[in-house]
Short mmCIF file of C-alpha atoms in Angstrom, two decimals:
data_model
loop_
_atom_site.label_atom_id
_atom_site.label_comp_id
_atom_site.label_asym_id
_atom_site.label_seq_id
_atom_site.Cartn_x
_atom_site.Cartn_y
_atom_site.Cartn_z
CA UNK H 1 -60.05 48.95 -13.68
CA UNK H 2 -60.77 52.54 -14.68
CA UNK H 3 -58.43 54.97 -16.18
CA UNK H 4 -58.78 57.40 -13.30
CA UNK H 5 -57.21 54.63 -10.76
CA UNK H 6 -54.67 53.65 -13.14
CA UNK H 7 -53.65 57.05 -13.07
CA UNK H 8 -53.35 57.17 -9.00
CA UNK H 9 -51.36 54.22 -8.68
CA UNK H 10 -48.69 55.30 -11.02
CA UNK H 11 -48.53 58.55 -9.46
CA UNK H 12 -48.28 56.94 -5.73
CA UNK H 13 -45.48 54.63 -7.32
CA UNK H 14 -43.41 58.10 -8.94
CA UNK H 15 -43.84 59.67 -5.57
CA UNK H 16 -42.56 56.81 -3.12
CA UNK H 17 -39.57 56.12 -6.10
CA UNK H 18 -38.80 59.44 -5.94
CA UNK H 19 -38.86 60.03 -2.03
CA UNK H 20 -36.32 57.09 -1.40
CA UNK H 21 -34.03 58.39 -3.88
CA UNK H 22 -33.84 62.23 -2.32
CA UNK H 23 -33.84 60.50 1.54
CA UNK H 24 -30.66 58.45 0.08
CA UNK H 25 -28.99 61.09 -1.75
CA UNK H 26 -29.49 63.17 1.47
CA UNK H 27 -28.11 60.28 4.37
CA UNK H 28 -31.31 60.67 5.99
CA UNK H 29 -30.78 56.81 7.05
CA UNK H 30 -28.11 57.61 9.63
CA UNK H 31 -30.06 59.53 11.70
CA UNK H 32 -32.88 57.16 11.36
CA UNK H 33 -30.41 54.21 12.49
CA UNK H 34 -29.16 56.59 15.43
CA UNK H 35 -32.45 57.29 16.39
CA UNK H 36 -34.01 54.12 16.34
CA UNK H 37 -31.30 51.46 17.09
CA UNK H 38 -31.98 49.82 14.04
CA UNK H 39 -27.77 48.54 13.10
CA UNK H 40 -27.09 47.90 16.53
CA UNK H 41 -30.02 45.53 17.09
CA UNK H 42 -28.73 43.74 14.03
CA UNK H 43 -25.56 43.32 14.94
CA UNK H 44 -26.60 42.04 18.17
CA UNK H 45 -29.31 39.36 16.88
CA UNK H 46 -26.38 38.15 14.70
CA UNK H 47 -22.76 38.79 16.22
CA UNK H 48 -19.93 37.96 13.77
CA UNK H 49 -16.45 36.60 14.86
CA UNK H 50 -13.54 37.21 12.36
CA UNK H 51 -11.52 34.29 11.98
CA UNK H 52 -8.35 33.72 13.12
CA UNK H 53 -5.19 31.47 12.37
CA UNK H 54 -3.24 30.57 9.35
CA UNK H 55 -5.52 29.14 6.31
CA UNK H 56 -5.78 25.47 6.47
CA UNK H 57 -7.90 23.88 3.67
CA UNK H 58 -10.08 25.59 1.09
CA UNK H 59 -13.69 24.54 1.23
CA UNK H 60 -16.72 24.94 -1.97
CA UNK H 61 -18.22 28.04 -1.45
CA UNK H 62 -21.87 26.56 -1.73
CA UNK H 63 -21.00 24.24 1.31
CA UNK H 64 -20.37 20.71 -0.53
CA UNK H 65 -17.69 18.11 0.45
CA UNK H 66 -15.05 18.92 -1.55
CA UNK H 67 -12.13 20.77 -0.31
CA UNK H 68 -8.42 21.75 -1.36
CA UNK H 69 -5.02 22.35 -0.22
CA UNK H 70 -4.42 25.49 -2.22
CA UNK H 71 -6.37 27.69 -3.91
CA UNK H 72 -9.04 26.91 -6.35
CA UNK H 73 -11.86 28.10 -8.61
CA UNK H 74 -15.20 25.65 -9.33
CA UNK H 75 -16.09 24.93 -12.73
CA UNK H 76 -18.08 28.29 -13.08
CA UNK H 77 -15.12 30.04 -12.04
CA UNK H 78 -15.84 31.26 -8.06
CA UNK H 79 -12.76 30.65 -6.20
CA UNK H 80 -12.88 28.39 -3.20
CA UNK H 81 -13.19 29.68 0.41
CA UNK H 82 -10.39 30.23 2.90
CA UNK H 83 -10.87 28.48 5.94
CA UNK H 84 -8.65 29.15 8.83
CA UNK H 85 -7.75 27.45 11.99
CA UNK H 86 -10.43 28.54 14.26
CA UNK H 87 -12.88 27.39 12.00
CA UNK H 88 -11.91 24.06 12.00
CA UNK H 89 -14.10 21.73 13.93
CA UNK H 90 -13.54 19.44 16.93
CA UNK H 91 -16.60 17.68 19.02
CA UNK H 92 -16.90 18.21 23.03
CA UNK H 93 -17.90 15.51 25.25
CA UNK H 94 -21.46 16.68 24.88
CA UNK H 95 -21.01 16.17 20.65
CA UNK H 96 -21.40 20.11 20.63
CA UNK H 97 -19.18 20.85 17.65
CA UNK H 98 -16.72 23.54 18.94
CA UNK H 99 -13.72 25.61 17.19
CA UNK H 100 -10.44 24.15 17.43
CA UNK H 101 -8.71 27.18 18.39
CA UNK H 102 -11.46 28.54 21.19
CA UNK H 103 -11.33 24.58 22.90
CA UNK H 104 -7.89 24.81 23.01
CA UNK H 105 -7.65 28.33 24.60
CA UNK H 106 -10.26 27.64 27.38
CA UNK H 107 -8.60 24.64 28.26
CA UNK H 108 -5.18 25.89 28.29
CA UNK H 109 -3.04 29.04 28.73
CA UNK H 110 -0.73 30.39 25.37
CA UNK H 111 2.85 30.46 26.80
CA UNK H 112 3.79 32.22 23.52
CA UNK H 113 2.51 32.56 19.40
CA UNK H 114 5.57 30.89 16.93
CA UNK H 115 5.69 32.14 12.96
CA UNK H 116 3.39 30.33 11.02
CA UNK H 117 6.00 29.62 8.43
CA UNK H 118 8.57 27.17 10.58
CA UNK H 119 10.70 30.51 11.41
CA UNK H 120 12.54 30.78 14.25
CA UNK H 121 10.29 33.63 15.25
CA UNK H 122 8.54 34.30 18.22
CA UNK H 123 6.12 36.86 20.16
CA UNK H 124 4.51 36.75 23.69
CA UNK H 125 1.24 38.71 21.95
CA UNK H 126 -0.48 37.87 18.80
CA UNK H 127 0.31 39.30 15.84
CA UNK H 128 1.28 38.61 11.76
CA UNK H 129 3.89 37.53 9.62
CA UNK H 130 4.79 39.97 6.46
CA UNK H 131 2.75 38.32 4.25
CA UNK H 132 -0.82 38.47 7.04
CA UNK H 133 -0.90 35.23 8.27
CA UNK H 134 -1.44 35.04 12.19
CA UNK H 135 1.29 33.90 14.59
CA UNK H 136 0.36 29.99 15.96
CA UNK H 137 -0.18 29.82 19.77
CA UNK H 138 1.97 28.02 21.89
CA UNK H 139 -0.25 26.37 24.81
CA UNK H 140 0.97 25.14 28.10
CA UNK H 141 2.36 21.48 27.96
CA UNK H 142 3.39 22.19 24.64
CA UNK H 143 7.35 22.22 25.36
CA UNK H 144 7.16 19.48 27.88
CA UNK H 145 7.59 17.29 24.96
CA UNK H 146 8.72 19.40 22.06
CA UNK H 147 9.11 16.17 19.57
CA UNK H 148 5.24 15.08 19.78
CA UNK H 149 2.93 16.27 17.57
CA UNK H 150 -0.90 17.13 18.01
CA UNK H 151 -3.51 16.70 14.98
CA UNK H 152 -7.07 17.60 14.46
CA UNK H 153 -9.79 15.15 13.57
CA UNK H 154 -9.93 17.11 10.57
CA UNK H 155 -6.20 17.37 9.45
CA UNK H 156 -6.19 13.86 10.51
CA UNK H 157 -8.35 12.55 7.58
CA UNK H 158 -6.96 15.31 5.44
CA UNK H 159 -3.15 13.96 5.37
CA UNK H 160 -3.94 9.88 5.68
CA UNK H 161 -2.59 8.66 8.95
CA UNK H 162 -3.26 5.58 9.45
CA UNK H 163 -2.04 2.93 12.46
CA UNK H 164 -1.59 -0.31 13.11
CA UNK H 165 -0.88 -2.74 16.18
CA UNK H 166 2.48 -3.93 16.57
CA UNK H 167 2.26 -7.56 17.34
CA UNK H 168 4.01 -11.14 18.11
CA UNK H 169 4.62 -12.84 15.43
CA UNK H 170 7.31 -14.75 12.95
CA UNK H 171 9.42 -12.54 10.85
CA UNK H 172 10.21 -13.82 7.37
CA UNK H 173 11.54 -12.79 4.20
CA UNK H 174 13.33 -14.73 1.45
CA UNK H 175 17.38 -14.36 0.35
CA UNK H 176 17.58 -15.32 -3.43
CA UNK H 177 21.36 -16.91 -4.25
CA UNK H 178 22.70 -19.01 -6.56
CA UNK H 179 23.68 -22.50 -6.09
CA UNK H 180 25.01 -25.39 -7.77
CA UNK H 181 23.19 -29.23 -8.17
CA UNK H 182 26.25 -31.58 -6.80
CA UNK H 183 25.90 -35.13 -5.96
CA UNK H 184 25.51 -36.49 -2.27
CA UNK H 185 29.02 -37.40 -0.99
CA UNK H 186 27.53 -40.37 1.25
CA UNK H 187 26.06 -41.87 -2.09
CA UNK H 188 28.75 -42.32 -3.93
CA UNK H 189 30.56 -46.36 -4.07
CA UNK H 190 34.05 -46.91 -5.62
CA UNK H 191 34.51 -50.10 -7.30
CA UNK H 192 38.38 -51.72 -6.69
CA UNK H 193 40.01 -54.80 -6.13
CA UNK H 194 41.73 -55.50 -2.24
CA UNK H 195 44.49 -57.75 -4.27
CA UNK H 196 45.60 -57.90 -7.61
CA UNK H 197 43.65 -59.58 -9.72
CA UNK H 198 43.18 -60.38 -13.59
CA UNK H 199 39.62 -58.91 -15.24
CA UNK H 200 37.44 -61.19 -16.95
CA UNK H 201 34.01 -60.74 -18.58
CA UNK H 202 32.82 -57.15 -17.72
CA UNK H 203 29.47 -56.16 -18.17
CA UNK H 204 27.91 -54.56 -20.63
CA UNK H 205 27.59 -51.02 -19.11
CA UNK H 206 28.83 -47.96 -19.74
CA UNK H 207 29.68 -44.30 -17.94
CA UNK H 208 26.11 -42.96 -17.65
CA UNK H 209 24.16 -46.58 -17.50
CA UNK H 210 21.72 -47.09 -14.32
CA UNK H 211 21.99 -49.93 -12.47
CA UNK H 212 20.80 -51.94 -9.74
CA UNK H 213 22.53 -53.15 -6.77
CA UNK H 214 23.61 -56.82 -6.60
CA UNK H 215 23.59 -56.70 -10.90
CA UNK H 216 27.15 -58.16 -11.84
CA UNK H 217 29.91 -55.62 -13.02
CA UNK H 218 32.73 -58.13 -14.22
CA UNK H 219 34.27 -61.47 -13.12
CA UNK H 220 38.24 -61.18 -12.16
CA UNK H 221 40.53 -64.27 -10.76
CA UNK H 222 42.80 -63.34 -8.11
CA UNK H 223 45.43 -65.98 -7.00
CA UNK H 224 45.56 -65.06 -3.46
CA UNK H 225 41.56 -65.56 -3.12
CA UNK H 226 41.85 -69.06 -4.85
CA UNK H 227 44.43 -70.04 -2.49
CA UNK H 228 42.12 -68.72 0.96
CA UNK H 229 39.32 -70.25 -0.84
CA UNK H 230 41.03 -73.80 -1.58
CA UNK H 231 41.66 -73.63 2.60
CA UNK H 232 38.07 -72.87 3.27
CA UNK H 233 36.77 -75.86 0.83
CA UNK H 234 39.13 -78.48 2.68
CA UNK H 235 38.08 -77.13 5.87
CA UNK H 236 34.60 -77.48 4.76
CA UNK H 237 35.59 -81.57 3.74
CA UNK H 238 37.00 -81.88 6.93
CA UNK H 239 34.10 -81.49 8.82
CA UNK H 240 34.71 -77.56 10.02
CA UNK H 241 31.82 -75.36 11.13
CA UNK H 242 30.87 -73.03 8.37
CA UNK H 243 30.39 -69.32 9.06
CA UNK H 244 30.95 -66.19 7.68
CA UNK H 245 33.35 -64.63 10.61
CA UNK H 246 35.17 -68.31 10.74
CA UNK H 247 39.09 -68.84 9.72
CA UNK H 248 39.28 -68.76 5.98
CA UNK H 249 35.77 -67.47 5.25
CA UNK H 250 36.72 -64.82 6.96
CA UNK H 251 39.86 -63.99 5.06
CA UNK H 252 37.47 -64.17 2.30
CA UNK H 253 35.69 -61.41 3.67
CA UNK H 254 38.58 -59.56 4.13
CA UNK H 255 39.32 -59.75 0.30
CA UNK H 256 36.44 -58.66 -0.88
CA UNK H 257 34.92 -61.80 -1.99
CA UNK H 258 31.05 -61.77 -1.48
CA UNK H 259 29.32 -63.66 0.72
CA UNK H 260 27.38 -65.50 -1.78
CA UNK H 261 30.42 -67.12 -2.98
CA UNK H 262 31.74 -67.93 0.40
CA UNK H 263 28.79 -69.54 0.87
CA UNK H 264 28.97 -71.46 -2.67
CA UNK H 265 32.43 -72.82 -1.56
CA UNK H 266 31.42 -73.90 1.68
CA UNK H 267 28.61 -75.83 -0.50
CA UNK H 268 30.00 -77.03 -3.17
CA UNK H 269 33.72 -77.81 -1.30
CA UNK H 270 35.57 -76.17 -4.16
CA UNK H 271 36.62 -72.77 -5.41
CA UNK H 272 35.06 -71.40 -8.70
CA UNK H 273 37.36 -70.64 -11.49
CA UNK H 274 36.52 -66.92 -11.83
CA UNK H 275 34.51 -64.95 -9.42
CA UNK H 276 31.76 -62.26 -9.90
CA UNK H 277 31.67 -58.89 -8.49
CA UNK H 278 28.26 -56.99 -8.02
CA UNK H 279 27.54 -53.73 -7.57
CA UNK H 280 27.18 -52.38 -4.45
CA UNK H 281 23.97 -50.10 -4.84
CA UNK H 282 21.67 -48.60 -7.12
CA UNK H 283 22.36 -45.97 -9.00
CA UNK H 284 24.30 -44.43 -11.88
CA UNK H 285 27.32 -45.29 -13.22
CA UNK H 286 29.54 -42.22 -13.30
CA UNK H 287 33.42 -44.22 -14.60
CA UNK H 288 34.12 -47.34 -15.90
CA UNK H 289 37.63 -48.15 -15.84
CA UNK H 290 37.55 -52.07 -16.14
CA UNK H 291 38.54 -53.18 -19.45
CA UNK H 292 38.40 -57.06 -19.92
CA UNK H 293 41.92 -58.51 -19.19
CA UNK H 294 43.16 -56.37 -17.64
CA UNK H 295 45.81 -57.09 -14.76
CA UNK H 296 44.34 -54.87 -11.72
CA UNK H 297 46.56 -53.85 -8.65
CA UNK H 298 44.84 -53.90 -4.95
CA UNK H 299 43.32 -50.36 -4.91
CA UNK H 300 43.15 -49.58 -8.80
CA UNK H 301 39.54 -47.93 -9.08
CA UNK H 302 37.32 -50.11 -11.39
CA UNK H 303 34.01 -48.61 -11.52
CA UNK H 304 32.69 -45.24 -9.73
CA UNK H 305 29.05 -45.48 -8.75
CA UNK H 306 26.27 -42.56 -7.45
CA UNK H 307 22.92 -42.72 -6.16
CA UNK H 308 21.29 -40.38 -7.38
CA UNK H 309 17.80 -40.38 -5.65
CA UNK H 310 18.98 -37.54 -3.31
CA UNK H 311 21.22 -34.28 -4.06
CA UNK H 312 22.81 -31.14 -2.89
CA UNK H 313 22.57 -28.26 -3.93
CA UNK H 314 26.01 -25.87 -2.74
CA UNK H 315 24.24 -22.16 -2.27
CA UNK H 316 26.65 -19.17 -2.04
CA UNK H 317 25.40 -16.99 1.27
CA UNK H 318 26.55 -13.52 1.59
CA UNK H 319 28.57 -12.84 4.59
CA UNK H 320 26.24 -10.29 5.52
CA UNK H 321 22.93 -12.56 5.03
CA UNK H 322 24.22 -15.20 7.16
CA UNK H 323 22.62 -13.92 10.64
CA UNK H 324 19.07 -14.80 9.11
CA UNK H 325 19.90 -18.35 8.11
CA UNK H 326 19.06 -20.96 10.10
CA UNK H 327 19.49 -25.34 9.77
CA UNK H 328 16.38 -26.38 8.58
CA UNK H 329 15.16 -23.52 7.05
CA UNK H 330 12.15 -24.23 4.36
CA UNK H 331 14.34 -23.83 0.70
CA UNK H 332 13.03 -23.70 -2.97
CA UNK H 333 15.15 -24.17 -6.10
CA UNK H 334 14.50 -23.94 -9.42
CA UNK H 335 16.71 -25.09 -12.27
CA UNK H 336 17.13 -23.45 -15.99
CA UNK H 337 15.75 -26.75 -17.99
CA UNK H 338 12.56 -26.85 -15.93
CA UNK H 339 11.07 -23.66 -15.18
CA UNK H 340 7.98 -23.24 -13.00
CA UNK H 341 9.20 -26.45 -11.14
CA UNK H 342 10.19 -25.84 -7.70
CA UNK H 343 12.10 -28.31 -5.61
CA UNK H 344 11.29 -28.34 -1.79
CA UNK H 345 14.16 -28.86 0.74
CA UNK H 346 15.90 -27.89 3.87
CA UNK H 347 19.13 -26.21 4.63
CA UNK H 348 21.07 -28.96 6.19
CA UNK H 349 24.30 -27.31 6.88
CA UNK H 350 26.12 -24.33 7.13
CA UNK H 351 29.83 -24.40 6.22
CA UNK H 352 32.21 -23.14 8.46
CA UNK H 353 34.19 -20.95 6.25
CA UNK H 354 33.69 -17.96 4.55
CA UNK H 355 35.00 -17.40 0.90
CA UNK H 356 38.05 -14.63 0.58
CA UNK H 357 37.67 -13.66 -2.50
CA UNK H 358 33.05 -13.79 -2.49
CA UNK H 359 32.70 -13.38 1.09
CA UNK H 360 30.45 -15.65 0.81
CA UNK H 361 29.17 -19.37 2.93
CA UNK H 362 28.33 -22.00 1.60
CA UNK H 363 25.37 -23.35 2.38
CA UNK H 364 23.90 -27.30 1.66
CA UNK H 365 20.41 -27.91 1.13
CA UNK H 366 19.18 -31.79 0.76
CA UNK H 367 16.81 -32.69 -2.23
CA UNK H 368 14.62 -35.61 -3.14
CA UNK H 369 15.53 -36.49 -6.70
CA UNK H 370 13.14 -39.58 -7.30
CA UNK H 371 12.95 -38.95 -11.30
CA UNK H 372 16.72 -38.26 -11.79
CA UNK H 373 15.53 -34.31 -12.55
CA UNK H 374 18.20 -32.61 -10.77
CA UNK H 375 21.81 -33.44 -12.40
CA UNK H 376 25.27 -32.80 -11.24
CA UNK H 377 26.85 -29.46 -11.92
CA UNK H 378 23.66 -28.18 -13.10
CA UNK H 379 22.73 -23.99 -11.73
CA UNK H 380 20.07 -23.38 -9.41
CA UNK H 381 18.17 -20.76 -8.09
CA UNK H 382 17.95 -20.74 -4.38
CA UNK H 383 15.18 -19.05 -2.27
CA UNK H 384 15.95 -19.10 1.65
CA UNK H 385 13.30 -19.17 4.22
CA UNK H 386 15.37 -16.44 6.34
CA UNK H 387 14.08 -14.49 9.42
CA UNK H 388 13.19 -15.12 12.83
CA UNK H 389 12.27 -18.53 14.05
CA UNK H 390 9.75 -17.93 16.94
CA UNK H 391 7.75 -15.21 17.36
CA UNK H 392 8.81 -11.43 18.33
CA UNK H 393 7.10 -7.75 18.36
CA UNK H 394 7.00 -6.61 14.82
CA UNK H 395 5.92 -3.79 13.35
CA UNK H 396 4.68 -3.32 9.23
CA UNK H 397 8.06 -1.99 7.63
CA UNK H 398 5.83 1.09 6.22
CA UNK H 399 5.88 2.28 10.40
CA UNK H 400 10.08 2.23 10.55
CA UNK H 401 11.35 5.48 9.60
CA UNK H 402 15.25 4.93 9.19
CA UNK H 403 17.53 7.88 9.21
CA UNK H 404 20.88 6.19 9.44
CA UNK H 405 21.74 7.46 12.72
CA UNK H 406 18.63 6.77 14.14
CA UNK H 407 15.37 4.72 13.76
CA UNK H 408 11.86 5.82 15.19
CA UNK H 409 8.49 4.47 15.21
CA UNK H 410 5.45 6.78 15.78
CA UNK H 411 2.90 6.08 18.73
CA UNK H 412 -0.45 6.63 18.50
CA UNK H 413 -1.62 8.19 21.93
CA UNK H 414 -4.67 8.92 21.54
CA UNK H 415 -7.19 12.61 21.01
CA UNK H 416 -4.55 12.97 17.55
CA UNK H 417 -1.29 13.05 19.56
CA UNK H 418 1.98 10.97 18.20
CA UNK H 419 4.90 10.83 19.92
CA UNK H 420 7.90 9.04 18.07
CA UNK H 421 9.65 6.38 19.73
CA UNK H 422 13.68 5.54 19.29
CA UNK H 423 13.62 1.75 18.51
CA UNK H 424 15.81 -0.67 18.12
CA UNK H 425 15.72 -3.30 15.06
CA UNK H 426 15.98 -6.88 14.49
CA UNK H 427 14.88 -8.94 11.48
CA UNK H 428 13.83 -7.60 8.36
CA UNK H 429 11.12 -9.30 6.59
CA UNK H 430 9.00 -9.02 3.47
CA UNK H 431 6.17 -7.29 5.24
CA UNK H 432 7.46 -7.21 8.80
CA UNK H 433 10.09 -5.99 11.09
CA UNK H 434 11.24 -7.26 14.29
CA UNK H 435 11.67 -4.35 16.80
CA UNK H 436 13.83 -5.39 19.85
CA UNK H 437 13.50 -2.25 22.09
CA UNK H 438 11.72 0.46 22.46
CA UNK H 439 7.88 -0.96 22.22
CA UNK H 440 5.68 -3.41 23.27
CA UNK H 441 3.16 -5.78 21.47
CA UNK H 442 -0.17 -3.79 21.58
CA UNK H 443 0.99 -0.62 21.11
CA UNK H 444 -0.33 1.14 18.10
CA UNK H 445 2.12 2.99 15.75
CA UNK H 446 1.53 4.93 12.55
CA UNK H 447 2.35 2.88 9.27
CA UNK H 448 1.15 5.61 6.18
CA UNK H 449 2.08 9.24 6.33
CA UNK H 450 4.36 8.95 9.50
CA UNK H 451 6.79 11.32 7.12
CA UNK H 452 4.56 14.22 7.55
CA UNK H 453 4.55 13.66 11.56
CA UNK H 454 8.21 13.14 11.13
CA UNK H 455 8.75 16.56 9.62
CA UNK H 456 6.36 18.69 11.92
CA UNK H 457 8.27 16.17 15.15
CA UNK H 458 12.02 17.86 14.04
CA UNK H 459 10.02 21.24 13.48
CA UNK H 460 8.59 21.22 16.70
CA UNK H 461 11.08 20.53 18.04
CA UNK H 462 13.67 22.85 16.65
CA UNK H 463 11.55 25.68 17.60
CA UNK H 464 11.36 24.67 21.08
CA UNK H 465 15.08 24.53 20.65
CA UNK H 466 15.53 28.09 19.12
CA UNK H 467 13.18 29.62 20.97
CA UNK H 468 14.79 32.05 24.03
CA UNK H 469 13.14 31.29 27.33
CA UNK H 470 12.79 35.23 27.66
CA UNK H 471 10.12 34.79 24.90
CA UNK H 472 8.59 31.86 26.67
CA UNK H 473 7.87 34.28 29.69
#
C-alpha cells in the first residue's frame, strides 16, 4: 500500500472518531431517535414485563440447574438471580409453558392481596410491604376452604412432597417385656403313698436326675395293701374272674398299687413281700424326699417330678399395651446364657388380673424345650407380635401429624392442592398406622414434608380468620 493512502485512511478514521464524540457530547441522538422512531421500534420488537411477586428461589445467572433458597454468589463471585412469583413456570393444556401468576389471574378474579410475610395485613389493590416485597393475591375460591393449600409444580419439587396410597393391610409392631422361664403346671407328678407304708430300697437318683417313666423309684410294704392283696390271691385260687375293676383288684387300684402287680398276684396267687413304685413320667426329678426306711403316712410327698420338654414363660404386659395383645400371637424369647437363639411360641393366655403395684398382666407363652435349654426361673426377653389381626386402612406413620388435640392426614387432590383431613387412629405399628375414620383405602396422602403444608394449612387459615370481610369486598 502506498504512503499517500495510508495517510487517507487515518485521516477518515480521526474525522469519523472525532464526529461521534462532538454529536454525543452535543445529544444530537435524541432528536435523531424522535425523528426517526428508532427507541420506540425497539421497545416494541422486544416488550419487557417487570416481574412481580415476592422472590421465590434464586436461580445461576448463566441459566444452569442449580438454584437456592437465599441468596448466593457462584464461585467467581456473581450473585445469584432473584426470581419472583410470576416467573415461575406452570404448563397449559397445550404444554405452552405459562407464568404462574398471569394463569392464575385469567382464570380467576383477586378477591383481595394478603402481606407476604404471614401478617395479618390486607389491601383490596396491590401494593408493598416496608421492606418492597409485593402483597400475594387472594383469588376467588380461595376462602371457601381456608385450611387447603395450593403448590406449584415447581415449589413442589423444591420442598420434597411426596405421597403415598393408604391401603388394607395388617398392622404390626412388636412390645419388648420381660418374662420369666417357669415350668408347665400340667407337667408336673407328685410322688406319695395313699396309706402308710414303710420305704424300702430307693433308687439311686437324686434332685436334678432325668428319668424315664415306668423306671422304679423305691419299693415300700404297706400292711393294708398286703391284706387287699392276700383277698385278691384267694379269690384268684378260688376260681374268681380276674380283672382290673373287679372286688379286691380294684381296691388295689384304689391304693395305688400298679397294675403290673395286680396282675402278678392274680398270676402267681400270692402277694409279693415288698412292692415297687415307678415313676409316673419322664422327666426331671425336682425333690426327693424318700429316704430308705422310712415310715411314710398316706399323703407324705415322696418324690416331685417335671417334664420338662415344654415351658412357660410368665411375661409382664403393661396395662396400657394390653389392647394390642392377642391369644396366639407369634412370640420370640431370648435368654441371657444363649444369645442369638430365639425361641418361637405363642401367647396362650392372658391373665385376668392386673398387678397393683406394676400395672402390669401377665401374660403365658408355651415353648418347645426338646434339649432341656430353657430352665426354671431363668429371665427372658419377650418380643410380642402386637397389632391388628386382619386387615384395615393404614397409612405410613411419616403421613400422621399428631398435635395432641388433634390428628390430620394430608390429601393429595390433585393440580398441587392438599387438603388435611381430621382422622381418627387405631393401631400403631412399626411402619404402619391403622386409621379408623376419616379416609378410605385408595386415597393418597402426603408422607415427607406434610410439616411444611401443615404450617402454610394454620397460616392460611388464620388469615382467612383475621381478615375483615370489609377487606374481602
Amino acid at each position: 500500500m502506498s504512503t499517500s493512502r495510508i495517510i487517507a485512511t487515518l485521516s477518515l478514521a480521526a474525522i469519523v472518531g472525532g464526529g461521534g464524540y462532538w454529536a454525543g457530547k452535543n445529544d444530537i441522538g435524541t432528536p435523531l431517535e424522535q425523528h426517526f422512531g428508532w427507541s420506540r421500534m425497539a421497545a416494541e420488537a422486544e416488550p419487557r414485563h417487570e416481574p412481580t411477586g415476592a422472590v421465590i428461589y434464586y436461580s445461576h445467572p448463566d441459566g444452569l440447574a442449580e438454584y437456592s433458597a437465599k441468596p448466593k454468589n457462584t464461585a467467581d463471585g456473581r450473585p445469584f438471580m432473584a426470581v419472583r412469583e410470576s416467573e415461575d413456570v406452570s404448563f397449559n393444556a397445550t404444554g405452552t409453558a405459562v407464568p404462574v401468576a398471569e394463569t392464575a389471574k385469567a382464570e380467576r378474579k383477586v378477591l383481595y392481596y394478603r402481606n407476604p410475610m404471614g401478617l395479618p395485613d390486607t389491601s383490596r389493590v396491590p401494593k408493598k410491604d416496608s421492606m418492597g416485597m409485593d402483597y400475594l393475591p387472594v383469588y376467588e375460591g380461595d376462602d371457601a376452604d381456608s385450611s387447603t393449600v395450593k403448590v406449584s409444580l415447581g415449589k413442589l419439587q423444591r420442598t420434597g412432597v411426596k405421597t403415598a396410597l393408604a391401603e388394607k393391610t395388617t398392622v404390626s409392631r412388636k412390645i419388648r417385656v420381660p418374662g420369666t422361664v417357669t415350668l408347665d403346671e400340667r407337667m408336673v407328678s407328685i410322688v406319695s403313698m395313699r396309706t402308710d407304708a414303710f420305704v424300702e430300697d430307693v433308687a439311686d437318683v437324686t434332685t436334678g436326675d432325668r428319668i424315664t417313666k415306668g423306671e422304679d423309684l423305691f419299693h415300700f410294704y404297706s400292711k393294708e395293701i398286703a391284706t387287699a392283696g392276700a383277698e385278691y390271691a384267694t379269690e384268684m385260687r378260688n376260681g374268681g374272674k380276674a380283672g382290673p375293676n373287679t372286688g379286691s383288684a380294684l381296691r388295689l387300684r384304689n391304693l395305688g398299687v400298679p397294675a403290673a402287680t395286680i396282675s402278678s398276684i392274680a398270676a402267681e396267687r400270692k402277694v409279693p413281700q415288698s412292692i415297687a413304685y415307678t415313676s409316673p413320667r419322664d422327666g426331671v426329678v425336682l425333690e426327693r424326699m424318700a429316704v430308705s426306711g422310712m415310715m411314710a403316712e398316706a399323703g407324705d410327698i415322696l418324690f416331685r417330678i417335671a417334664d420338662i420338654s415344654k415351658v412357660w414363660v410368665i411375661a409382664d404386659v403393661p396395662e396400657y399395651e394390653l389392647g394390642s395383645v392377642r391369644k396366639g400371637a407369634v412370640v420370640s424369647v431370648v435368654v441371657r446364657n444363649l444369645p442369638g437363639t430365639a425361641f418361637k411360641g405363642t401367647v396362650d393366655l392372658i391373665y385376668p388380673e392386673v398387678q397393683t403395684q406394676t400395672r402390669t398382666t401377665k401374660v403365658r407363652i408355651e415353648l418347645p424345650n426338646p434339649d432341656g435349654q430353657l430352665m426354671s426361673n431363668m429371665y427372658a426377653e419377650v418380643e410380642i407380635e402386637a397389632g391388628a389381626g386382619s386387615p384395615v386402612v393404614a397409612v405410613p406413620n411419616s403421613s400422621v401429624i399428631d398435635t395432641g388435640d388433634r390428628q390430620i392426614v394430608f390429601l393429595d387432590k390433585g393440580e398441587g392442592r392438599f387438603e388435611p383431613m381430621d382422622v381418627s387412629l387405631g393401631a400403631r405399628g412399626e411402619d404402619m398406622t391403622e386409621i379408623t375414620k376419616g379416609i378410605a383405602a385408595g386415597d393418597r396422602v402426603v408422607v415427607s414434608a406434610n410439616f411444611l403444608l401443615d404450617s402454610e394449612s394454620n397460616l392460611n387459615a388464620a388469615l382467612s380468620a383475621l381478615t375483615s370481610d370489609e377487606v374481602k369486598r
